[in-house]
Short mmCIF file of C-alpha atoms in Angstrom, two decimals:
data_model
loop_
_atom_site.label_atom_id
_atom_site.label_comp_id
_atom_site.label_asym_id
_atom_site.label_seq_id
_atom_site.Cartn_x
_atom_site.Cartn_y
_atom_site.Cartn_z
CA MET U 125 0.00 0.00 0.00
CA SER U 126 1.46 3.34 -0.94
CA ALA U 127 2.08 6.17 1.48
CA GLY U 128 -0.55 8.35 -0.20
CA MET U 129 -3.35 5.84 0.26
CA LEU U 130 -2.24 5.18 3.82
CA PHE U 131 -2.41 8.92 4.53
CA PHE U 132 -5.89 9.30 3.04
CA GLY U 133 -7.05 6.14 4.79
CA LEU U 134 -5.92 7.51 8.15
CA VAL U 135 -7.52 10.88 7.42
CA PHE U 136 -10.74 9.06 6.51
CA VAL U 137 -10.75 7.07 9.74
CA GLY U 138 -9.62 9.92 11.98
CA GLY U 139 -11.72 12.50 10.15
CA TRP U 140 -14.94 11.57 11.90
CA ALA U 141 -13.43 12.15 15.32
CA ALA U 142 -11.72 15.39 14.29
CA ALA U 143 -14.80 16.83 12.58
CA LEU U 144 -17.08 15.88 15.48
CA GLY U 145 -14.60 17.34 17.96
CA ALA U 146 -14.47 20.59 15.99
CA LEU U 147 -18.27 20.66 15.83
CA VAL U 148 -18.45 20.27 19.61
CA ALA U 149 -15.92 23.12 19.95
CA ALA U 150 -18.06 25.31 17.65
CA VAL U 151 -21.19 24.55 19.69
CA VAL U 152 -19.33 25.30 22.95
CA THR U 153 -18.16 28.60 21.47
CA LEU U 154 -21.72 29.38 20.39
CA VAL U 155 -23.04 28.65 23.90
CA ARG U 156 -20.34 30.79 25.52
CA VAL U 157 -20.97 33.82 23.29
CA ARG U 158 -24.75 33.55 22.99
CA ARG U 159 -25.40 36.38 25.47
CA ARG U 160 -22.98 38.79 23.82
CA ASP U 161 -23.70 41.10 20.92
CA TRP U 162 -23.68 39.37 17.54
CA THR U 163 -23.62 42.62 15.58
CA ARG U 164 -21.75 45.85 16.11
CA ARG U 165 -23.67 48.69 17.70
CA GLN U 166 -21.80 51.60 16.10
CA GLY U 167 -21.40 52.54 12.46
CA HIS U 168 -23.41 52.42 9.29
CA LEU U 169 -25.97 49.60 8.89
CA ALA U 170 -23.92 47.93 6.13
CA VAL U 171 -20.80 47.99 8.30
CA ARG U 172 -22.72 46.52 11.23
CA LEU U 173 -24.00 43.67 9.03
CA LEU U 174 -20.76 42.94 7.19
CA LEU U 175 -18.29 43.21 10.08
CA PRO U 176 -19.26 40.76 12.80
CA ALA U 177 -18.77 41.42 16.48
CA PRO U 178 -15.79 39.69 18.12
CA ALA U 179 -18.03 37.07 19.74
CA PHE U 180 -19.58 36.13 16.40
CA LEU U 181 -16.13 36.12 14.78
CA ARG U 182 -14.94 33.49 17.29
CA PHE U 183 -17.92 31.33 16.38
CA ASP U 184 -17.19 31.82 12.66
CA VAL U 185 -13.59 30.67 13.14
CA ALA U 186 -14.71 27.57 15.04
CA LEU U 187 -17.27 26.82 12.33
CA ALA U 188 -14.65 27.30 9.60
CA VAL U 189 -12.34 24.79 11.30
CA THR U 190 -15.25 22.35 11.51
CA ALA U 191 -16.02 22.86 7.81
CA LEU U 192 -12.36 22.39 6.88
CA LEU U 193 -12.11 19.09 8.78
CA ALA U 194 -15.42 17.86 7.37
CA ASP U 195 -14.25 18.74 3.84
CA LEU U 196 -10.99 16.87 4.33
CA TRP U 197 -12.95 13.87 5.57
CA PHE U 198 -15.25 14.07 2.53
CA VAL U 199 -12.33 14.18 0.07
CA SER U 200 -10.59 11.34 1.91
CA ALA U 201 -13.76 9.25 1.76
CA VAL U 202 -13.95 9.85 -1.99
CA LEU U 203 -10.37 8.70 -2.45
CA VAL U 204 -10.63 5.68 -0.18
CA PHE U 205 -13.82 4.41 -1.82
CA GLY U 206 -12.59 5.23 -5.32
CA ALA U 207 -9.25 3.50 -4.91
CA ASP U 208 -10.85 0.09 -5.19
CA GLY U 209 -11.23 -0.32 -8.90
CA VAL U 210 -11.85 3.23 -10.15
CA PHE U 211 -8.74 5.40 -9.94
CA THR U 212 -5.40 4.34 -11.40
CA GLU U 213 -3.10 7.05 -10.05
CA ASP U 214 0.47 5.88 -9.44
CA TRP U 215 0.49 6.90 -5.78
CA MET U 216 -2.54 4.69 -5.06
CA GLY U 217 -0.87 1.43 -5.96
CA TYR U 218 -2.73 -1.43 -7.58
CA PRO U 219 -6.46 -0.84 -7.06
CA GLY U 220 -7.49 -4.47 -7.44
CA MET U 221 -10.33 -5.62 -9.63
CA VAL U 222 -11.91 -3.03 -11.90
CA ASP U 223 -15.38 -2.17 -10.63
CA SER U 224 -17.73 -1.85 -13.60
CA THR U 225 -20.21 0.13 -11.50
CA GLY U 226 -17.54 2.76 -10.87
CA GLN U 227 -17.72 4.16 -14.38
CA GLY U 228 -19.72 7.22 -13.31
CA TYR U 229 -18.08 7.50 -9.90
CA GLN U 230 -15.61 10.23 -10.79
CA ALA U 231 -18.19 12.47 -12.50
CA GLY U 232 -20.65 11.93 -9.66
CA VAL U 233 -18.05 12.79 -7.04
CA VAL U 234 -16.96 15.95 -8.85
CA SER U 235 -20.59 17.01 -9.11
CA ALA U 236 -21.22 16.24 -5.44
CA LEU U 237 -18.16 18.21 -4.33
CA ARG U 238 -19.17 21.23 -6.41
CA SER U 239 -22.78 21.09 -5.21
CA THR U 240 -21.66 20.77 -1.60
CA ALA U 241 -19.34 23.74 -2.05
CA TRP U 242 -22.05 26.02 -3.42
CA TRP U 243 -24.73 24.98 -0.92
CA THR U 244 -22.48 25.32 2.11
CA PHE U 245 -21.09 28.60 0.76
CA GLY U 246 -24.63 29.95 0.37
CA ILE U 247 -25.66 28.87 3.86
CA ALA U 248 -22.51 30.43 5.33
CA VAL U 249 -23.14 33.71 3.51
CA LEU U 250 -26.75 33.78 4.69
CA GLY U 251 -25.50 33.25 8.23
CA ARG U 252 -22.83 35.95 7.79
CA CYS U 253 -20.06 33.41 8.46
CA TRP U 254 -17.55 34.95 6.07
CA ILE U 255 -14.52 32.83 7.00
CA THR U 256 -16.53 29.63 6.66
CA ALA U 257 -17.81 30.78 3.27
CA VAL U 258 -14.27 31.43 2.05
CA VAL U 259 -13.11 28.00 3.26
CA GLN U 260 -15.98 26.28 1.46
CA ILE U 261 -15.60 28.14 -1.83
CA CYS U 262 -11.82 27.63 -1.89
CA LEU U 263 -11.36 24.04 -0.76
CA LEU U 264 -14.15 21.96 -2.30
CA PRO U 265 -13.98 23.27 -5.90
CA LEU U 266 -10.20 22.73 -5.88
CA ALA U 267 -10.72 19.20 -4.56
CA ALA U 268 -13.31 18.59 -7.31
CA TRP U 269 -10.85 19.82 -9.94
CA TRP U 270 -8.08 17.63 -8.47
CA ILE U 271 -10.24 14.50 -8.42
CA GLY U 272 -11.45 15.30 -11.93
CA THR U 273 -7.86 15.15 -13.19
CA PHE U 274 -7.34 11.56 -11.98
CA ASP U 275 -6.90 8.82 -14.52
CA THR U 276 -9.47 6.07 -14.28
CA TYR U 277 -9.79 2.71 -15.94
CA PHE U 278 -12.72 4.12 -17.87
CA THR U 279 -11.03 7.19 -19.43
#
């Protein structure tokens, strides 16, 4: 087994714990800052809406870390499940038997990553979580592009 697949396998297995731990940290941050101001009191209305208060900014950072870990788990899951008979990248080693049902796997994964990126970006923007929105719009489309460049047995 190559070092790359071992790395993504460990990220896949440890990703659940890390993402859940970050989610718990985000919820704890939310509970701690719930009584504080979520918007600024001074300035123009647009400035008060666009620039979050320090308490809300701490929650946004915790949520962005959670999103980053969940995205890394998602990409690792794609690679781990696709390594068995779909992808033929050199760093993955021999993938075993070719899975005939995996023919649309790569296109489906790229579409799922892009859809997830846009939906989570939109939800983060609606919630005024600017850092989380930037993480989602930067990481997942790049991961979709990267996975889309993989050689498969079907291309």
